[in-house]
PDB file of N, CA and C in Angstrom:
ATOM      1  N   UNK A   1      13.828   1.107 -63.078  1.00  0.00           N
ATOM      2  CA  UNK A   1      12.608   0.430 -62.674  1.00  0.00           C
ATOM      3  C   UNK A   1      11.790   1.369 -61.819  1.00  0.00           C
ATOM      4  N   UNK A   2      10.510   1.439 -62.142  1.00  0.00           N
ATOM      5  CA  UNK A   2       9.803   2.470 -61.112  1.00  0.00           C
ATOM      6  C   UNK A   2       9.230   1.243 -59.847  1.00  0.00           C
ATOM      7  N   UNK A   3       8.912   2.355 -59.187  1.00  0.00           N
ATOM      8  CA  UNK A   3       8.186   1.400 -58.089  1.00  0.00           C
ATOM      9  C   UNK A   3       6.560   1.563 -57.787  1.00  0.00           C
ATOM     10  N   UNK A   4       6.343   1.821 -58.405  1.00  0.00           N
ATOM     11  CA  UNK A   4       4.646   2.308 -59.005  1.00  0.00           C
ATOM     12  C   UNK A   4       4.226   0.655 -59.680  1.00  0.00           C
ATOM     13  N   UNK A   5       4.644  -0.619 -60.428  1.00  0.00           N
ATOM     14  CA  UNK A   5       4.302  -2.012 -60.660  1.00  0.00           C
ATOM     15  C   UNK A   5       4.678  -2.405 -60.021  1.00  0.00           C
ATOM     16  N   UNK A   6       5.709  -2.156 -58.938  1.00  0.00           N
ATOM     17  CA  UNK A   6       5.991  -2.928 -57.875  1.00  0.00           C
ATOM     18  C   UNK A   6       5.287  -3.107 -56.295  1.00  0.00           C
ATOM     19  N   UNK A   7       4.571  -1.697 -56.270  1.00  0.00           N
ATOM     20  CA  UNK A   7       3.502  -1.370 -55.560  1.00  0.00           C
ATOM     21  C   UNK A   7       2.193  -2.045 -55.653  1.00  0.00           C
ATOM     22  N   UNK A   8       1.584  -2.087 -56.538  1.00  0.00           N
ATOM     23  CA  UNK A   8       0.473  -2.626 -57.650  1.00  0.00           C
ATOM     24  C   UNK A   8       0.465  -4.063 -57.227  1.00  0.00           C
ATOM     25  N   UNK A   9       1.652  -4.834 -57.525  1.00  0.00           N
ATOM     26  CA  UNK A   9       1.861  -5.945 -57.121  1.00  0.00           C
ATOM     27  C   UNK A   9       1.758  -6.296 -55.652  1.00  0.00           C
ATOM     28  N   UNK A  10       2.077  -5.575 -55.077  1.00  0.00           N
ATOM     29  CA  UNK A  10       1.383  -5.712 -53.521  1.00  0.00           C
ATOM     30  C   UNK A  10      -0.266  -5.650 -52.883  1.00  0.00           C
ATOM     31  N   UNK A  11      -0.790  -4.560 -53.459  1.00  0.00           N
ATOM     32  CA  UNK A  11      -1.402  -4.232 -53.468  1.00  0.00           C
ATOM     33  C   UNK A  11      -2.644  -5.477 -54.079  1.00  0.00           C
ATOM     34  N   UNK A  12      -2.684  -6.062 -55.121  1.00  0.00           N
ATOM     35  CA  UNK A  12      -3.411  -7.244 -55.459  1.00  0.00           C
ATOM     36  C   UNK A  12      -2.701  -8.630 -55.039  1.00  0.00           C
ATOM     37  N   UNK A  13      -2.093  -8.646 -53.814  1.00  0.00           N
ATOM     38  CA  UNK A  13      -1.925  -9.425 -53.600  1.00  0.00           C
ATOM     39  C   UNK A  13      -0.623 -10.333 -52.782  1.00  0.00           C
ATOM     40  N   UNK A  14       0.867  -9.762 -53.688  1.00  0.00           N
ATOM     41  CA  UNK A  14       2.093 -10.605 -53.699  1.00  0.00           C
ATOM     42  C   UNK A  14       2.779 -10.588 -52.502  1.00  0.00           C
ATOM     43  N   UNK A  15       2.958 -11.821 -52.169  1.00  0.00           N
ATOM     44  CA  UNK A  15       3.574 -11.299 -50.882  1.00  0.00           C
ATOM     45  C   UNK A  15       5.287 -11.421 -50.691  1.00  0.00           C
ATOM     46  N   UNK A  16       6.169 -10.972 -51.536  1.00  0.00           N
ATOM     47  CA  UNK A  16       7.286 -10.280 -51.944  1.00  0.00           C
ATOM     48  C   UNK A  16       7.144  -9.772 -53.413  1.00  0.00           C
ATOM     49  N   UNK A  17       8.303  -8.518 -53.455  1.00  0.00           N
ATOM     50  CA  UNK A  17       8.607  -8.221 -54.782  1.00  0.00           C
ATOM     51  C   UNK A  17       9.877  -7.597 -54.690  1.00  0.00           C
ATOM     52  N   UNK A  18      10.827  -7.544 -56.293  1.00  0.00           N
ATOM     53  CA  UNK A  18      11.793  -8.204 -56.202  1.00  0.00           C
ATOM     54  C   UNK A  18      12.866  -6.657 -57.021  1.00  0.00           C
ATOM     55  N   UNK A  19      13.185  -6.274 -57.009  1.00  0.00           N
ATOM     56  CA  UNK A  19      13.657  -4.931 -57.616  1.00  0.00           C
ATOM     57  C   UNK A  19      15.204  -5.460 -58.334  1.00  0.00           C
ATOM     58  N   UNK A  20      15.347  -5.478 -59.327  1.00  0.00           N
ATOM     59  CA  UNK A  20      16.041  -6.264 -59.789  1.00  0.00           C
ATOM     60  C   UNK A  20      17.200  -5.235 -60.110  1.00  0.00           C
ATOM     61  N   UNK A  21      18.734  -5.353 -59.745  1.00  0.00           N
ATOM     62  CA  UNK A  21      19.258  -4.513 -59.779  1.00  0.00           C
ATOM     63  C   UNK A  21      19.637  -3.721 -58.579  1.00  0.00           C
ATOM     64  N   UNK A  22      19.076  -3.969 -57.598  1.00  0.00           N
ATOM     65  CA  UNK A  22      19.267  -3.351 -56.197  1.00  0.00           C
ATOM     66  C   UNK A  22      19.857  -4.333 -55.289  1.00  0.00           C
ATOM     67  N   UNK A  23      20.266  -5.341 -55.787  1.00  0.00           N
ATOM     68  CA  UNK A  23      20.932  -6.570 -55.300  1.00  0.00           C
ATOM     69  C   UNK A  23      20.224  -7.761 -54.293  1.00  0.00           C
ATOM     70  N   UNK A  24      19.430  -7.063 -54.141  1.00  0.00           N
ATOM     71  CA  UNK A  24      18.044  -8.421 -53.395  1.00  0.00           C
ATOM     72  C   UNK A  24      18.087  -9.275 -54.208  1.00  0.00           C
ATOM     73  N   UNK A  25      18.099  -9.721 -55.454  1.00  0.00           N
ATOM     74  CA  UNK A  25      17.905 -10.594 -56.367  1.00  0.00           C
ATOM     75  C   UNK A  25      18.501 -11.679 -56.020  1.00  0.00           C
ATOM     76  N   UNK A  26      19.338 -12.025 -55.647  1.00  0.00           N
ATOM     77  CA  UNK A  26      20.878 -12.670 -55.295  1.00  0.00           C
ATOM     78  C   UNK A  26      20.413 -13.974 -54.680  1.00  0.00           C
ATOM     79  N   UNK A  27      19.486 -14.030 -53.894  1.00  0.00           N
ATOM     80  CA  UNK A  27      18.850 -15.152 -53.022  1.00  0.00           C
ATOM     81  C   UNK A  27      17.846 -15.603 -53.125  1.00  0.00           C
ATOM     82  N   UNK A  28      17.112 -15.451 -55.041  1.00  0.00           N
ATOM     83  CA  UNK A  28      15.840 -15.693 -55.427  1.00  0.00           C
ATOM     84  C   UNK A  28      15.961 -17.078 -55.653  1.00  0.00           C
ATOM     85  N   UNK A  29      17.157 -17.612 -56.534  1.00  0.00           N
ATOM     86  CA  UNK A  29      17.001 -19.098 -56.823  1.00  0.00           C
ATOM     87  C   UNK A  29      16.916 -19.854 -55.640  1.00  0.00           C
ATOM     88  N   UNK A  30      16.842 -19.830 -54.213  1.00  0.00           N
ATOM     89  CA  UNK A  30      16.116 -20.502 -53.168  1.00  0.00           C
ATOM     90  C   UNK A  30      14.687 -20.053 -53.112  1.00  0.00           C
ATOM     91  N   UNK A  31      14.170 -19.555 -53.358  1.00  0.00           N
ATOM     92  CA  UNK A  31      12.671 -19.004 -52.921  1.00  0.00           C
ATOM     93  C   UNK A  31      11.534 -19.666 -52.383  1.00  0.00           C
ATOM     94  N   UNK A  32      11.634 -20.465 -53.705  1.00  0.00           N
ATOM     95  CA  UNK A  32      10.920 -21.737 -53.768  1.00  0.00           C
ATOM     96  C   UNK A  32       9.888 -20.903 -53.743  1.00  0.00           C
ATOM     97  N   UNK A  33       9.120 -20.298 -54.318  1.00  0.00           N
ATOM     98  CA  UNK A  33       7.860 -19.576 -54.799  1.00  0.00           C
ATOM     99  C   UNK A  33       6.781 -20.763 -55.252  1.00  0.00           C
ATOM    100  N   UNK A  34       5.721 -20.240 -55.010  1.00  0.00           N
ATOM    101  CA  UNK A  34       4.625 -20.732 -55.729  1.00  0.00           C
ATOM    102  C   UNK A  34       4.115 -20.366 -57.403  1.00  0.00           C
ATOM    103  N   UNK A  35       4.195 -18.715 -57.207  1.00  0.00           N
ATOM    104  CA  UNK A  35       4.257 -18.347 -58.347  1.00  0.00           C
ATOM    105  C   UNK A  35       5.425 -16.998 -58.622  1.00  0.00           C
ATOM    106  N   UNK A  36       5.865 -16.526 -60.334  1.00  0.00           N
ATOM    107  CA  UNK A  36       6.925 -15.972 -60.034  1.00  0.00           C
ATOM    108  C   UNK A  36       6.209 -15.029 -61.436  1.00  0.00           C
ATOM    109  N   UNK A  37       6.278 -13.517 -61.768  1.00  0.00           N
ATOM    110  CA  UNK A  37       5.975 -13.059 -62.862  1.00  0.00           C
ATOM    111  C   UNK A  37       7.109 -12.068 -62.941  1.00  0.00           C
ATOM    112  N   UNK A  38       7.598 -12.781 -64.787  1.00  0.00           N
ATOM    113  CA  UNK A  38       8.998 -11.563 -64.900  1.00  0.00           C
ATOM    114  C   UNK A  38       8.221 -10.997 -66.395  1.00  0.00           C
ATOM    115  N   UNK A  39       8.361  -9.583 -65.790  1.00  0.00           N
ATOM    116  CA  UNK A  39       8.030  -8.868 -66.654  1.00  0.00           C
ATOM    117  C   UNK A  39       8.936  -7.820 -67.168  1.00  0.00           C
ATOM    118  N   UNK A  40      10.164  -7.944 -67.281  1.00  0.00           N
ATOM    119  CA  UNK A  40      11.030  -7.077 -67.265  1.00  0.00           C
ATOM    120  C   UNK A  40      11.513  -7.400 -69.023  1.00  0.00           C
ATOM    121  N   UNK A  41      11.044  -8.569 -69.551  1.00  0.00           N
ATOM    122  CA  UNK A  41      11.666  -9.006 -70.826  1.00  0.00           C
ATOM    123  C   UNK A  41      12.944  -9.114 -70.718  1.00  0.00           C
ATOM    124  N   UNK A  42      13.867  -9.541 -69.654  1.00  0.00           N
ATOM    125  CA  UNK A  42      15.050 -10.197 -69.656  1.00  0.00           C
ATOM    126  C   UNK A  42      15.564 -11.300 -69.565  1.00  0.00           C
ATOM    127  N   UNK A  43      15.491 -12.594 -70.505  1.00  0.00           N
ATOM    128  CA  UNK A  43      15.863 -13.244 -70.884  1.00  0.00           C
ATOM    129  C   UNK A  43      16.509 -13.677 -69.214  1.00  0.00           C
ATOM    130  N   UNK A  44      17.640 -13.004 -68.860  1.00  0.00           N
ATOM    131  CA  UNK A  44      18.340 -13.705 -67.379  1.00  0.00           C
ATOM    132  C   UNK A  44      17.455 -13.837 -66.237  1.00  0.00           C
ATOM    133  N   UNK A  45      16.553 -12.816 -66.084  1.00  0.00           N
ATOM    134  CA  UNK A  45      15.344 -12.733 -64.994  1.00  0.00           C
ATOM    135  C   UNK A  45      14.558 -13.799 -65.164  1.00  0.00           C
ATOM    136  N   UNK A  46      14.164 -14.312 -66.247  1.00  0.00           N
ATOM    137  CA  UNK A  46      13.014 -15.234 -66.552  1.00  0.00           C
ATOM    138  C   UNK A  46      13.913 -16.587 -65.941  1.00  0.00           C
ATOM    139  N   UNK A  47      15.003 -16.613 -66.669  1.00  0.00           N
ATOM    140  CA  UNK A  47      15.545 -17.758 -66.299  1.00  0.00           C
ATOM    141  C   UNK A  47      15.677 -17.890 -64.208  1.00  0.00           C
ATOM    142  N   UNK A  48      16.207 -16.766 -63.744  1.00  0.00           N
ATOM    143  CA  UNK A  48      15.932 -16.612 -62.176  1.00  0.00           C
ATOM    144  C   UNK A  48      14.850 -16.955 -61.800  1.00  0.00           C
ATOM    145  N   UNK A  49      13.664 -16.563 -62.559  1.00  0.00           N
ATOM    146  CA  UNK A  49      12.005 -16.750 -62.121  1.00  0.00           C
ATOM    147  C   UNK A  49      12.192 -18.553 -62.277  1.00  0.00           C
ATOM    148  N   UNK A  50      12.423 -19.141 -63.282  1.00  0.00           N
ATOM    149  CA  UNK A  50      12.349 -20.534 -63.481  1.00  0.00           C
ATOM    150  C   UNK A  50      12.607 -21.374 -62.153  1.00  0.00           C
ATOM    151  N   UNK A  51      13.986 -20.736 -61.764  1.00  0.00           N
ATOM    152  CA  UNK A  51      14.787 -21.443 -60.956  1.00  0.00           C
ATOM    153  C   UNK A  51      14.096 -20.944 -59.290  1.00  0.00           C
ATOM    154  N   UNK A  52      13.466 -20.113 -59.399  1.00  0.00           N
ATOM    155  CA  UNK A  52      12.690 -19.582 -58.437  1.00  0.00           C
ATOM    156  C   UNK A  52      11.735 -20.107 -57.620  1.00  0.00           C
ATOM    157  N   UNK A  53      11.011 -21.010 -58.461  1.00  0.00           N
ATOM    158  CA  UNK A  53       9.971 -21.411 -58.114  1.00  0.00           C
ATOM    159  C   UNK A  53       9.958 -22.736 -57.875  1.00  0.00           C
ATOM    160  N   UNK A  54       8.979 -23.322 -56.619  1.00  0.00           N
ATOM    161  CA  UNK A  54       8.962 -24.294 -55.696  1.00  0.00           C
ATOM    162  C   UNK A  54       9.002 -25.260 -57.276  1.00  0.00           C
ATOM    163  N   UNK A  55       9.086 -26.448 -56.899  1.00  0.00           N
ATOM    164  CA  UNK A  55       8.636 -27.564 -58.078  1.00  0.00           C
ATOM    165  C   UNK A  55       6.835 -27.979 -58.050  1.00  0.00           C
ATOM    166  N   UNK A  56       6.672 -27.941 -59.109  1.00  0.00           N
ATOM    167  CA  UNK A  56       4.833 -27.583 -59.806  1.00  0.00           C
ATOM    168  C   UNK A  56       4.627 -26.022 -59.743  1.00  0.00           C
ATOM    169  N   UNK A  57       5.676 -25.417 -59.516  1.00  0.00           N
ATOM    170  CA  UNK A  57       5.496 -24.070 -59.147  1.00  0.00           C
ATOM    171  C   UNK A  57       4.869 -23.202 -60.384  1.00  0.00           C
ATOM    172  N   UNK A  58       4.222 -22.047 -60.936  1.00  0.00           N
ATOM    173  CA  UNK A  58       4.365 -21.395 -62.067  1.00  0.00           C
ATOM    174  C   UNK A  58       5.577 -20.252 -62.449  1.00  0.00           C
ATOM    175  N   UNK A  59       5.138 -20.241 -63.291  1.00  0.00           N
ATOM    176  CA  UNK A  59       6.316 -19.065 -63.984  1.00  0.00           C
ATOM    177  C   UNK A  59       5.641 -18.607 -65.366  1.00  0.00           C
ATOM    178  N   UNK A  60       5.096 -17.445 -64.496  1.00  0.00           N
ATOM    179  CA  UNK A  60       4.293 -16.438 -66.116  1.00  0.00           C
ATOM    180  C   UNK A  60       5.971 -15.180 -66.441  1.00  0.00           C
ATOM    181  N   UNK A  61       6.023 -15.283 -67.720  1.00  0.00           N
ATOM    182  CA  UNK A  61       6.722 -14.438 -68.257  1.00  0.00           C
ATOM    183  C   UNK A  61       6.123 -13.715 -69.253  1.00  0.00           C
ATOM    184  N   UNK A  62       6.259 -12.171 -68.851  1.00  0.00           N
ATOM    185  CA  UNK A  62       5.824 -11.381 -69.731  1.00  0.00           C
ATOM    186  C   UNK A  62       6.522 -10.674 -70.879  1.00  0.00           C
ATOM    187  N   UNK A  63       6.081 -10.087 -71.920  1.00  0.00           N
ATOM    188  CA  UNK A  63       7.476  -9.042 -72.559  1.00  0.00           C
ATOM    189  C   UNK A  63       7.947 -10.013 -73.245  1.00  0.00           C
ATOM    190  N   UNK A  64       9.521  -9.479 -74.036  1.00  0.00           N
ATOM    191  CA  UNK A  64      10.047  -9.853 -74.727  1.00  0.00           C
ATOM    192  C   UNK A  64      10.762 -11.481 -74.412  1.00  0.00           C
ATOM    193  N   UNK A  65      10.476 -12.741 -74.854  1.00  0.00           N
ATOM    194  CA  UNK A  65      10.650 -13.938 -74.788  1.00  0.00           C
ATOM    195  C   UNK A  65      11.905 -14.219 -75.436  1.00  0.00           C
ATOM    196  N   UNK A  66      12.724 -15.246 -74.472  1.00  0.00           N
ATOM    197  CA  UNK A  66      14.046 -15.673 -75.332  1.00  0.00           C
ATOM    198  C   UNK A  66      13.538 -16.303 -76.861  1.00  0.00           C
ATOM    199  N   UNK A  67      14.241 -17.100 -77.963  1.00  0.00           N
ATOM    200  CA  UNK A  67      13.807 -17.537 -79.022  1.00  0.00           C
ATOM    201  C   UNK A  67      13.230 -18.791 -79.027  1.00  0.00           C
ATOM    202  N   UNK A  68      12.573 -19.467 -79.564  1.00  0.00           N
ATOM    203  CA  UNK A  68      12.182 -20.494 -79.582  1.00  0.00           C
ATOM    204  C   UNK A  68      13.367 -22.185 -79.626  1.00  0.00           C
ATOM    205  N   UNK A  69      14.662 -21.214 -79.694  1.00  0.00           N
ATOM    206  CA  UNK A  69      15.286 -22.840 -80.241  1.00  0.00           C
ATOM    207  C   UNK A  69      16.366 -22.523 -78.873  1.00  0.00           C
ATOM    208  N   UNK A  70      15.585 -21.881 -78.008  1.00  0.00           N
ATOM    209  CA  UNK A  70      16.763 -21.859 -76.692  1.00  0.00           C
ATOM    210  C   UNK A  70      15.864 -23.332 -75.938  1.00  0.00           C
ATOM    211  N   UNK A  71      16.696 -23.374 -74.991  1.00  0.00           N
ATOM    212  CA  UNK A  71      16.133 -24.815 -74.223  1.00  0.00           C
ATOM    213  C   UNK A  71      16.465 -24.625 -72.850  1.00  0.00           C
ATOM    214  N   UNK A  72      15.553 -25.226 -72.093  1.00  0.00           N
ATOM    215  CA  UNK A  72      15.454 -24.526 -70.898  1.00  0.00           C
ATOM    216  C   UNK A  72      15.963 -25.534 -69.970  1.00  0.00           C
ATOM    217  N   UNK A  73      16.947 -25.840 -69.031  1.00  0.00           N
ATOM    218  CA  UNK A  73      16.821 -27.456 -68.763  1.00  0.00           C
ATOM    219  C   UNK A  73      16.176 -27.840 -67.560  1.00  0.00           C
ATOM    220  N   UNK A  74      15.432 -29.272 -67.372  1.00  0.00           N
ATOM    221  CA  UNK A  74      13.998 -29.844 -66.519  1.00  0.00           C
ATOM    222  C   UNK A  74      14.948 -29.560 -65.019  1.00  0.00           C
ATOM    223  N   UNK A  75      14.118 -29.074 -64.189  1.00  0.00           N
ATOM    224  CA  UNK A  75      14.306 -29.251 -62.707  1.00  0.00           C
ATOM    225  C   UNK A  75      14.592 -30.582 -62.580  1.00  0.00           C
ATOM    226  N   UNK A  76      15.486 -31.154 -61.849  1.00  0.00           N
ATOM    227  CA  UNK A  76      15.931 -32.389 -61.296  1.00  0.00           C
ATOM    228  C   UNK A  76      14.812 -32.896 -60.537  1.00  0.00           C
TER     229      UNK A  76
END
């Protein structure tokens, strides 16, 4: 992962970002985010981003998308 989009992302705006693989990740499904963008096309990240975010929260996913006949299950 470079840190050149992770910069970028600060820079317009975000106020965390998340280096996935460096073990920070670990304590995202509390976040409770407002908004969450996985752009990494990993199927497990997106699902972290889901679980990430406050409830009404968003979740833009970029890149490569799981398949259409996966199912995602509703926040409680």
């Amino acid at each position: 992962m470079h840190e050149a989009p992770l910069a970028s992302a600060k820079q317009v705006g975000a106020t965390s970002t998340v280096r996935f693989g460096s073990g920070a990740e670990g304590g995202l499904e509390e976040l409770a985010a407002d908004l969450a963008i996985e752009s990494s096309g990993n199927p497990a990240r997106l699902r972290t981003c889901v679980y990430g975010v406050d409830r009404g929260g968003l979740v833009g996913g970029l890149g490569l998308l799981p398949p259409a006949t996966r199912r995602w299950p509703r926040t409680p």
